[in-house]
Short mmCIF file of C-alpha atoms and ligand atoms in Angstrom, two decimals:
data_model
loop_
_atom_site.label_atom_id
_atom_site.label_comp_id
_atom_site.label_asym_id
_atom_site.label_seq_id
_atom_site.Cartn_x
_atom_site.Cartn_y
_atom_site.Cartn_z
CA UNK A 24 2.46 105.25 -18.25
CA UNK A 25 0.56 102.32 -18.78
CA UNK A 26 1.89 98.78 -17.82
CA UNK A 27 1.10 96.08 -20.40
CA UNK A 28 2.77 92.72 -19.43
CA UNK A 29 4.27 90.99 -22.24
CA UNK A 30 3.71 87.21 -21.67
CA UNK A 31 1.23 84.45 -22.50
CA UNK A 32 1.87 83.15 -18.97
CA UNK A 33 -1.52 83.28 -17.60
CA UNK A 34 -0.94 82.66 -13.88
CA UNK A 35 2.20 85.53 -14.17
CA UNK A 36 -0.75 88.01 -15.52
CA UNK A 37 -3.06 87.23 -12.85
CA UNK A 38 -0.61 88.06 -10.17
CA UNK A 39 0.22 91.48 -11.32
CA UNK A 40 -3.02 91.98 -12.29
CA UNK A 41 -4.18 91.36 -8.63
CA UNK A 42 -2.04 94.20 -7.51
CA UNK A 43 -3.29 96.68 -10.20
CA UNK A 44 -0.14 96.53 -12.36
CA UNK A 45 -1.61 95.61 -15.67
CA UNK A 46 -3.35 97.70 -17.98
CA UNK A 47 -3.11 95.14 -20.95
CA UNK A 48 -1.28 92.37 -22.30
CA UNK A 49 0.76 91.78 -25.23
CA UNK A 50 1.20 88.06 -26.93
CA UNK A 51 3.19 87.66 -30.02
CA UNK A 52 3.72 83.70 -31.99
CA UNK A 53 7.01 83.20 -29.82
CA UNK A 54 5.35 83.66 -26.42
CA UNK A 55 2.14 81.52 -27.44
CA UNK A 56 4.62 78.54 -28.15
CA UNK A 57 6.49 79.50 -24.78
CA UNK A 58 3.28 78.96 -22.93
CA UNK A 59 2.49 75.85 -24.55
CA UNK A 60 -1.13 76.46 -24.97
CA UNK A 61 -3.57 77.18 -28.08
CA UNK A 62 -3.80 80.49 -28.94
CA UNK A 63 -7.70 80.74 -29.05
CA UNK A 64 -7.78 79.12 -25.78
CA UNK A 65 -5.11 81.14 -23.82
CA UNK A 66 -6.03 84.51 -25.40
CA UNK A 67 -9.33 83.84 -24.15
CA UNK A 68 -8.42 83.24 -20.70
CA UNK A 69 -6.12 86.31 -20.58
CA UNK A 70 -9.32 88.23 -21.86
CA UNK A 71 -11.28 87.04 -19.18
CA UNK A 72 -8.66 88.27 -16.32
CA UNK A 73 -7.32 91.48 -18.07
CA UNK A 74 -10.00 94.28 -18.92
CA UNK A 75 -7.45 96.43 -21.00
CA UNK A 76 -6.01 95.63 -24.28
CA UNK A 77 -4.57 92.09 -25.11
CA UNK A 78 -2.80 92.30 -28.40
CA UNK A 79 -3.01 88.53 -30.17
CA UNK A 80 -0.51 88.18 -33.41
CA UNK A 81 -1.63 87.17 -36.86
CA UNK A 82 0.63 85.33 -38.96
CA UNK A 83 -0.30 85.31 -42.48
CA UNK A 84 2.07 87.39 -44.73
CA UNK A 85 -0.72 88.75 -47.10
CA UNK A 86 -3.17 91.17 -46.30
CA UNK A 87 -6.04 89.90 -47.21
CA UNK A 88 -5.35 86.47 -44.88
CA UNK A 89 -4.16 89.01 -42.06
CA UNK A 90 -7.42 90.44 -42.30
CA UNK A 91 -9.31 87.35 -41.67
CA UNK A 92 -7.00 86.07 -39.44
CA UNK A 93 -7.31 89.10 -37.23
CA UNK A 94 -11.44 89.10 -37.42
CA UNK A 95 -11.11 85.25 -36.01
CA UNK A 96 -8.85 87.17 -33.32
CA UNK A 97 -11.25 89.73 -32.34
CA UNK A 98 -14.21 87.61 -32.04
CA UNK A 99 -12.11 86.11 -28.86
CA UNK A 100 -13.13 89.27 -26.60
CA UNK A 101 -13.82 92.87 -27.24
CA UNK A 102 -10.41 94.02 -25.89
CA UNK A 103 -8.68 91.95 -28.18
CA UNK A 104 -5.85 94.43 -29.96
CA UNK A 105 -5.17 92.47 -33.11
CA UNK A 106 -1.22 92.49 -33.63
CA UNK A 107 0.13 93.09 -37.28
CA UNK A 108 4.03 93.08 -38.56
CA UNK A 109 5.39 96.32 -39.80
CA UNK A 110 5.22 95.16 -43.40
CA UNK A 111 3.39 96.85 -46.57
CA UNK A 112 0.66 93.88 -45.98
CA UNK A 113 0.70 94.38 -42.53
CA UNK A 114 -0.03 98.45 -42.95
CA UNK A 115 -2.77 97.41 -45.37
CA UNK A 116 -4.44 95.22 -43.11
CA UNK A 117 -4.32 97.70 -40.25
CA UNK A 118 -5.74 99.96 -42.57
CA UNK A 119 -8.93 97.74 -42.96
CA UNK A 120 -9.29 96.69 -39.44
CA UNK A 121 -8.68 99.85 -37.94
CA UNK A 122 -11.45 101.02 -40.42
CA UNK A 123 -13.79 98.06 -39.16
CA UNK A 124 -13.44 99.78 -35.70
CA UNK A 125 -10.85 97.26 -34.41
CA UNK A 126 -7.55 98.14 -32.35
CA UNK A 127 -4.37 97.15 -34.04
CA UNK A 128 -1.08 97.09 -32.56
CA UNK A 129 1.47 97.45 -35.40
CA UNK A 130 4.70 95.40 -34.36
CA UNK A 131 8.27 94.80 -35.07
CA UNK A 132 8.86 98.33 -35.76
CA UNK A 133 12.70 99.31 -36.13
CA UNK A 134 12.45 103.03 -37.54
CA UNK A 135 10.83 106.26 -37.29
CA UNK A 136 9.84 106.10 -40.90
CA UNK A 137 7.95 102.44 -40.24
CA UNK A 138 6.51 104.34 -37.32
CA UNK A 139 5.19 107.34 -39.12
CA UNK A 140 3.64 104.91 -41.88
CA UNK A 141 1.74 102.72 -38.85
CA UNK A 142 0.21 106.18 -37.60
CA UNK A 143 -0.89 107.17 -41.32
CA UNK A 144 -2.48 103.46 -41.64
CA UNK A 145 -4.35 104.41 -38.52
CA UNK A 146 -2.70 102.13 -36.13
CA UNK A 147 -3.82 102.26 -32.51
CA UNK A 148 -0.61 101.12 -31.22
CA UNK A 149 2.74 101.28 -32.82
CA UNK A 150 5.38 98.50 -31.30
CA UNK A 151 9.16 99.69 -31.46
CA UNK A 152 11.23 97.11 -30.47
CA UNK A 153 13.52 98.44 -27.82
CA UNK A 154 16.18 95.42 -26.85
CA UNK A 155 16.16 94.15 -30.66
CA UNK A 156 17.98 97.28 -31.58
CA UNK A 157 20.28 97.09 -28.42
CA UNK A 158 21.00 93.56 -29.49
CA UNK A 159 22.66 95.22 -32.65
CA UNK A 160 24.67 98.14 -31.01
CA UNK A 161 22.12 100.79 -31.51
CA UNK A 162 20.18 102.41 -29.01
CA UNK A 163 16.71 101.11 -28.91
CA UNK A 164 15.48 104.35 -26.61
CA UNK A 165 16.71 106.91 -29.26
CA UNK A 166 13.91 105.44 -31.69
CA UNK A 167 11.33 105.65 -28.87
CA UNK A 168 12.63 109.94 -28.63
CA UNK A 169 12.23 110.15 -32.51
CA UNK A 170 8.93 108.53 -32.57
CA UNK A 171 7.51 110.61 -29.69
CA UNK A 172 8.92 113.72 -31.24
CA UNK A 173 7.31 112.83 -34.81
CA UNK A 174 4.00 112.35 -33.04
CA UNK A 175 3.90 115.51 -31.20
CA UNK A 176 5.08 117.36 -34.09
CA UNK A 177 1.82 116.07 -36.04
CA UNK A 178 -0.82 115.44 -33.61
CA UNK A 179 -0.70 111.66 -34.40
CA UNK A 180 -3.18 109.52 -31.62
CA UNK A 181 -1.22 106.14 -32.38
CA UNK A 182 -0.16 105.14 -28.78
CA UNK A 183 3.66 104.32 -28.74
CA UNK A 184 4.13 100.64 -26.68
CA UNK A 185 7.83 100.25 -26.06
CA UNK A 186 8.40 97.02 -26.73
CA UNK A 187 11.55 94.23 -26.54
CA UNK A 188 12.20 95.45 -22.66
CA UNK A 189 14.69 93.30 -21.49
CA UNK A 190 15.72 95.92 -18.51
CA UNK A 191 14.25 97.96 -15.99
CA UNK A 192 16.44 101.25 -17.43
CA UNK A 193 14.29 100.35 -20.73
CA UNK A 194 11.06 101.23 -18.37
CA UNK A 195 12.21 104.59 -16.82
CA UNK A 196 13.86 106.02 -20.02
CA UNK A 197 10.77 105.20 -22.17
CA UNK A 198 8.48 106.65 -19.21
CA UNK A 199 10.89 109.99 -19.25
CA UNK A 200 10.75 110.22 -23.27
CA UNK A 201 7.25 110.00 -23.09
CA UNK A 202 6.06 106.62 -24.05
CA UNK A 203 2.64 105.69 -23.51
CA UNK A 204 2.68 102.26 -22.72
CA UNK A 205 5.63 99.67 -22.03
CA UNK A 206 5.29 95.96 -22.62
CA UNK A 207 7.54 94.39 -20.25
CA UNK A 208 7.99 90.43 -19.14
CA UNK A 209 6.81 89.97 -15.74
CA UNK A 210 9.85 89.66 -14.63
CA UNK A 211 11.23 92.90 -15.24
CA UNK A 212 8.14 94.48 -13.59
CA UNK A 213 9.20 92.77 -10.67
CA UNK A 214 12.66 93.61 -10.74
CA UNK A 215 11.34 97.42 -10.96
CA UNK A 216 11.16 96.99 -6.83
CA UNK A 217 14.33 95.87 -6.16
CA UNK A 218 17.18 98.42 -5.10
CA UNK A 219 20.30 97.57 -2.97
CA UNK A 220 19.66 100.09 -0.67
CA UNK A 221 16.27 99.28 0.14
CA UNK A 222 17.16 96.35 1.13
CA UNK A 223 20.21 97.39 3.10
CA UNK A 224 17.88 100.01 4.83
CA UNK A 225 15.24 97.35 5.81
CA UNK A 226 17.76 94.64 7.31
CA UNK A 227 19.23 98.01 9.30
CA UNK A 228 15.56 98.86 10.75
CA UNK A 229 14.96 95.06 11.70
CA UNK A 230 18.11 94.90 13.41
CA UNK A 231 17.56 97.91 15.40
CA UNK A 232 13.89 96.67 15.91
CA UNK A 233 15.11 93.24 17.45
CA UNK A 234 16.90 95.50 20.01
CA UNK A 235 14.08 97.23 21.19
CA UNK A 236 12.57 93.85 22.41
CA UNK A 237 9.25 94.98 21.34
CA UNK A 238 6.42 93.21 19.01
CA UNK A 239 3.55 95.21 17.54
CA UNK A 240 1.51 91.69 17.21
O1 G3P B 17 6.41 92.61 -27.45
C1 G3P B 17 7.73 92.11 -28.38
C2 G3P B 17 8.36 91.45 -27.49
O2 G3P B 17 7.75 89.93 -27.12
C3 G3P B 17 9.84 91.18 -27.79
O3 G3P B 17 10.67 91.07 -27.11
O4 G3P B 17 12.84 90.09 -25.91
O5 G3P B 17 11.91 88.82 -28.02
O6 G3P B 17 12.93 91.17 -28.30
P1 G3P B 17 12.16 90.07 -27.15
#
């Protein structure tokens, strides 16, 4: 499974990247706002750190303007993936931009039918939002499973990029289902390392080590 970091926080991205935990990055207008930085400048810095796909999102609503914005964002670096919303205009923009050989991440996906359309439009990545479906008492992971089944049934090459990941179980469950990629906030990725029995076992080892009176260094 590939790990993308869902953030525009360069410091947090760099720290995880140094650990070999970063196969790509996803940003969106809300994450750009949170970063407090200008979109082109912060995206360029992220692309200089991370070699994998870096998603930058268009904000236009009409296909023609989405295409223009997408082409401008793609000029930032070769590893830019243009993010477009799952609307009819977004699908039109996806078809044109992928036709030009560009990576396109179709975002704000909430149904299997939407994911089918994105694959037909040639999307490089589809971003189904797990957390926001959970927020309305639906099961976001069910959507990941449905898309996986449909894409496998017909051999679609669009990669499933599980997004809106709020908790560590989203990561392991998406991996069990077979999502190609998960994009998660830095805090969720770091939390994956935590387990109470690990902490308890470590404290026990250190207590016993203390009793040996020995030192390694
Ligand atoms: O990549 C999409 C993600 O940033 C949305 O997450 O928690 O706002 O639903 P969230």
